[in-house]
Amino acid sequence: MMTHSEPDLPPPSGESIPAPVPSGPSGPPDTGFPLKSLLLAVGGVLMLVVVVFGGLLYYAFQPQRTTMTVVGLEWERTIQLEQRQPPAPGETDERWVAVRELTEADATPNPRWPELPPGADYRAGKRTERYLVRVRSSKSPKVYEHPVPAELFTRFRVGAPCEVIIRRGIVEAVTPLPPSP
């Protein structure tokens, strides 16, 4: 069967005929090297590396809360011992002079201050105190140490559980857990 083609009619007045589009390559000749595919692959790999590295950094800097066991306690209290000195020639006021430090230390949960020598010629000067809690996870033999304030120290017991906050392998906080019923 034959098809009938319509003759080329001129366009209605005022309209122009579009120019024919040349056929052929419009860009650089194909050299066979897939540059666009390579750039996409490299970009994808870089994006994956950034996401993984960012996730690791985020995880490393996030605090980890975990329950550990108290394995040791240590405290130390120090008093600067002052002794009364007679007034210097030409002076009327007596002086108090630091003569030595008295230190009391132990590994019990009951801290106490060192005893002062008897007599009115001695008095307590500057006081310092330090409280340390040692904790360990049941999953690791590593023991962590962390200083705590005096009011918190007396609530810890060896063998009792506590909550520990660790960031980048460093203990940031240790708090005793309430005793289980």
mmCIF file of C-alpha atoms in Angstrom:
data_model
loop_
_atom_site.group_PDB
_atom_site.id
_atom_site.type_symbol
_atom_site.label_atom_id
_atom_site.label_comp_id
_atom_site.label_asym_id
_atom_site.label_seq_id
_atom_site.Cartn_x
_atom_site.Cartn_y
_atom_site.Cartn_z
ATOM 1 C CA MET A 1 0.000 0.000 0.000
ATOM 2 C CA MET A 2 1.257 3.352 -0.865
ATOM 3 C CA THR A 3 1.144 6.320 1.384
ATOM 4 C CA HIS A 4 0.328 9.659 0.126
ATOM 5 C CA SER A 5 2.520 12.505 1.274
ATOM 6 C CA GLU A 6 1.305 16.020 1.343
ATOM 7 C CA PRO A 7 3.196 18.492 -0.676
ATOM 8 C CA ASP A 8 5.317 21.048 1.095
ATOM 9 C CA LEU A 9 3.109 24.016 1.582
ATOM 10 C CA PRO A 10 4.452 27.405 2.440
ATOM 11 C CA PRO A 11 3.758 28.472 6.006
ATOM 12 C CA PRO A 12 0.993 30.907 6.635
ATOM 13 C CA SER A 13 2.035 34.502 6.333
ATOM 14 C CA GLY A 14 4.133 35.981 9.142
ATOM 15 C CA GLU A 15 5.584 32.680 10.297
ATOM 16 C CA SER A 16 9.076 31.546 9.535
ATOM 17 C CA ILE A 17 10.330 28.095 8.906
ATOM 18 C CA PRO A 18 12.725 26.844 11.587
ATOM 19 C CA ALA A 19 16.266 26.408 10.419
ATOM 20 C CA PRO A 20 17.341 22.797 10.016
ATOM 21 C CA VAL A 21 19.433 21.445 12.892
ATOM 22 C CA PRO A 22 22.748 20.140 11.692
ATOM 23 C CA SER A 23 23.336 16.557 12.593
ATOM 24 C CA GLY A 24 26.679 15.404 13.906
ATOM 25 C CA PRO A 25 28.770 15.656 17.082
ATOM 26 C CA SER A 26 27.971 18.717 19.145
ATOM 27 C CA GLY A 27 30.750 18.309 21.754
ATOM 28 C CA PRO A 28 34.327 17.160 21.772
ATOM 29 C CA PRO A 29 34.965 13.932 19.999
ATOM 30 C CA ASP A 30 34.625 10.766 22.110
ATOM 31 C CA THR A 31 38.103 9.597 23.005
ATOM 32 C CA GLY A 32 36.884 6.484 24.767
ATOM 33 C CA PHE A 33 37.876 7.710 28.290
ATOM 34 C CA PRO A 34 34.795 7.964 30.581
ATOM 35 C CA LEU A 35 35.782 11.164 32.413
ATOM 36 C CA LYS A 36 32.281 11.894 33.703
ATOM 37 C CA SER A 37 31.902 8.382 35.152
ATOM 38 C CA LEU A 38 35.315 8.585 36.788
ATOM 39 C CA LEU A 39 34.527 11.949 38.406
ATOM 40 C CA LEU A 40 31.213 10.616 39.719
ATOM 41 C CA ALA A 41 32.918 7.532 41.190
ATOM 42 C CA VAL A 42 35.686 9.578 42.861
ATOM 43 C CA GLY A 43 33.099 12.026 44.234
ATOM 44 C CA GLY A 44 31.041 9.153 45.627
ATOM 45 C CA VAL A 45 34.064 7.565 47.322
ATOM 46 C CA LEU A 46 35.095 10.914 48.836
ATOM 47 C CA MET A 47 31.576 11.469 50.109
ATOM 48 C CA LEU A 48 31.571 8.016 51.714
ATOM 49 C CA VAL A 49 34.944 8.688 53.396
ATOM 50 C CA VAL A 50 33.686 12.019 54.770
ATOM 51 C CA VAL A 51 30.494 10.448 56.127
ATOM 52 C CA VAL A 52 32.335 7.526 57.776
ATOM 53 C CA PHE A 53 35.056 9.766 59.231
ATOM 54 C CA GLY A 54 32.468 12.252 60.478
ATOM 55 C CA GLY A 55 30.521 9.447 62.126
ATOM 56 C CA LEU A 56 33.632 8.155 63.854
ATOM 57 C CA LEU A 57 34.501 11.630 65.129
ATOM 58 C CA TYR A 58 30.961 12.132 66.364
ATOM 59 C CA TYR A 59 31.056 8.798 68.193
ATOM 60 C CA ALA A 60 34.518 9.488 69.645
ATOM 61 C CA PHE A 61 33.453 12.808 71.138
ATOM 62 C CA GLN A 62 30.093 11.629 72.462
ATOM 63 C CA PRO A 63 30.059 10.850 76.191
ATOM 64 C CA GLN A 64 29.417 7.184 76.947
ATOM 65 C CA ARG A 65 27.335 6.378 80.048
ATOM 66 C CA THR A 66 27.979 2.993 81.561
ATOM 67 C CA THR A 67 27.573 1.163 84.832
ATOM 68 C CA MET A 68 30.802 0.084 86.539
ATOM 69 C CA THR A 69 31.795 -1.311 89.915
ATOM 70 C CA VAL A 70 33.686 0.598 92.611
ATOM 71 C CA VAL A 71 36.940 -1.310 93.197
ATOM 72 C CA GLY A 72 38.742 1.148 95.448
ATOM 73 C CA LEU A 73 38.493 4.319 97.483
ATOM 74 C CA GLU A 74 41.250 6.644 98.601
ATOM 75 C CA TRP A 75 41.239 9.874 100.558
ATOM 76 C CA GLU A 76 43.822 12.245 101.946
ATOM 77 C CA ARG A 77 43.333 15.201 104.271
ATOM 78 C CA THR A 78 46.071 17.636 105.202
ATOM 79 C CA ILE A 79 46.246 20.399 107.786
ATOM 80 C CA GLN A 80 48.948 23.038 107.866
ATOM 81 C CA LEU A 81 50.000 23.066 111.540
ATOM 82 C CA GLU A 82 50.678 26.537 112.897
ATOM 83 C CA GLN A 83 52.544 27.302 116.106
ATOM 84 C CA ARG A 84 52.286 30.415 118.227
ATOM 85 C CA GLN A 85 55.476 32.452 118.250
ATOM 86 C CA PRO A 86 56.299 35.022 120.890
ATOM 87 C CA PRO A 87 56.255 38.619 119.713
ATOM 88 C CA ALA A 88 59.431 39.828 118.075
ATOM 89 C CA PRO A 89 61.415 42.471 119.993
ATOM 90 C CA GLY A 90 59.593 45.778 119.748
ATOM 91 C CA GLU A 91 56.283 44.164 118.780
ATOM 92 C CA THR A 92 53.295 43.393 120.940
ATOM 93 C CA ASP A 93 51.323 40.924 118.791
ATOM 94 C CA GLU A 94 52.114 37.247 118.765
ATOM 95 C CA ARG A 95 52.520 35.492 115.421
ATOM 96 C CA TRP A 96 51.345 32.132 114.092
ATOM 97 C CA VAL A 97 53.907 30.381 111.904
ATOM 98 C CA ALA A 98 53.357 27.290 109.770
ATOM 99 C CA VAL A 99 55.685 24.612 111.132
ATOM 100 C CA ARG A 100 54.632 21.434 109.302
ATOM 101 C CA GLU A 101 51.846 19.547 107.540
ATOM 102 C CA LEU A 102 49.798 16.849 109.241
ATOM 103 C CA THR A 103 48.391 14.273 106.835
ATOM 104 C CA GLU A 104 45.839 11.523 107.290
ATOM 105 C CA ALA A 105 45.132 9.108 104.421
ATOM 106 C CA ASP A 106 43.328 5.807 104.022
ATOM 107 C CA ALA A 107 41.357 3.579 101.669
ATOM 108 C CA THR A 108 38.129 3.503 103.691
ATOM 109 C CA PRO A 109 34.886 5.375 103.038
ATOM 110 C CA ASN A 110 35.251 7.277 106.353
ATOM 111 C CA PRO A 111 37.660 10.214 105.995
ATOM 112 C CA ARG A 112 38.918 12.021 109.098
ATOM 113 C CA TRP A 113 41.143 14.997 109.773
ATOM 114 C CA PRO A 114 44.570 14.548 111.378
ATOM 115 C CA GLU A 115 44.730 15.214 115.098
ATOM 116 C CA LEU A 116 46.383 18.396 116.264
ATOM 117 C CA PRO A 117 48.923 18.270 119.063
ATOM 118 C CA PRO A 118 47.478 19.255 122.434
ATOM 119 C CA GLY A 119 48.005 22.723 123.789
ATOM 120 C CA ALA A 120 47.144 26.303 123.090
ATOM 121 C CA ASP A 121 50.356 26.894 121.162
ATOM 122 C CA TYR A 122 49.113 25.012 118.083
ATOM 123 C CA ARG A 123 46.247 25.606 115.703
ATOM 124 C CA ALA A 124 45.026 24.358 112.346
ATOM 125 C CA GLY A 125 45.958 26.468 109.360
ATOM 126 C CA LYS A 126 45.112 25.775 105.736
ATOM 127 C CA ARG A 127 43.215 22.528 105.115
ATOM 128 C CA THR A 128 43.269 20.497 101.895
ATOM 129 C CA GLU A 129 41.426 17.321 101.010
ATOM 130 C CA ARG A 130 41.426 14.897 98.106
ATOM 131 C CA TYR A 131 38.993 12.053 97.387
ATOM 132 C CA LEU A 132 39.508 9.435 94.696
ATOM 133 C CA VAL A 133 37.227 6.644 93.447
ATOM 134 C CA ARG A 134 38.521 3.694 91.393
ATOM 135 C CA VAL A 135 36.057 1.927 89.093
ATOM 136 C CA ARG A 136 36.176 -0.996 86.655
ATOM 137 C CA SER A 137 33.830 -2.431 84.072
ATOM 138 C CA SER A 138 32.920 -6.113 84.160
ATOM 139 C CA LYS A 139 33.956 -6.202 80.472
ATOM 140 C CA SER A 140 37.523 -4.952 80.939
ATOM 141 C CA PRO A 141 40.363 -5.252 83.451
ATOM 142 C CA LYS A 142 41.198 -1.526 83.072
ATOM 143 C CA VAL A 143 40.723 0.484 86.273
ATOM 144 C CA TYR A 144 39.724 4.144 85.995
ATOM 145 C CA GLU A 145 40.416 6.737 88.723
ATOM 146 C CA HIS A 146 38.403 9.887 89.207
ATOM 147 C CA PRO A 147 38.426 12.593 91.890
ATOM 148 C CA VAL A 148 35.081 13.322 93.544
ATOM 149 C CA PRO A 149 33.864 15.924 96.064
ATOM 150 C CA ALA A 150 33.734 15.062 99.784
ATOM 151 C CA GLU A 151 29.921 14.983 99.970
ATOM 152 C CA LEU A 152 29.799 12.418 97.157
ATOM 153 C CA PHE A 153 32.750 10.313 98.385
ATOM 154 C CA THR A 154 30.974 9.095 101.524
ATOM 155 C CA ARG A 155 28.182 7.563 99.381
ATOM 156 C CA PHE A 156 30.524 5.148 97.552
ATOM 157 C CA ARG A 157 31.131 1.579 98.735
ATOM 158 C CA VAL A 158 33.649 -0.911 97.351
ATOM 159 C CA GLY A 159 31.786 -3.515 95.286
ATOM 160 C CA ALA A 160 28.781 -1.243 94.688
ATOM 161 C CA PRO A 161 27.659 -0.150 91.211
ATOM 162 C CA CYS A 162 28.098 3.393 89.975
ATOM 163 C CA GLU A 163 27.373 5.360 86.819
ATOM 164 C CA VAL A 164 30.415 6.500 84.873
ATOM 165 C CA ILE A 165 30.577 9.004 82.016
ATOM 166 C CA ILE A 166 33.569 8.472 79.714
ATOM 167 C CA ARG A 167 34.589 10.589 76.730
ATOM 168 C CA ARG A 168 37.588 9.623 74.570
ATOM 169 C CA GLY A 169 38.768 7.147 77.214
ATOM 170 C CA ILE A 170 38.788 9.729 80.019
ATOM 171 C CA VAL A 171 36.391 9.528 82.954
ATOM 172 C CA GLU A 172 34.395 12.751 83.244
ATOM 173 C CA ALA A 173 32.055 11.842 86.113
ATOM 174 C CA VAL A 174 31.371 9.053 88.598
ATOM 175 C CA THR A 175 28.183 8.950 90.654
ATOM 176 C CA PRO A 176 27.010 6.204 93.009
ATOM 177 C CA LEU A 177 23.850 4.364 92.087
ATOM 178 C CA PRO A 178 21.178 3.968 94.750
ATOM 179 C CA PRO A 179 21.260 0.587 96.495
ATOM 180 C CA SER A 180 18.997 -1.982 94.855
ATOM 181 C CA PRO A 181 16.004 -3.113 96.965
#
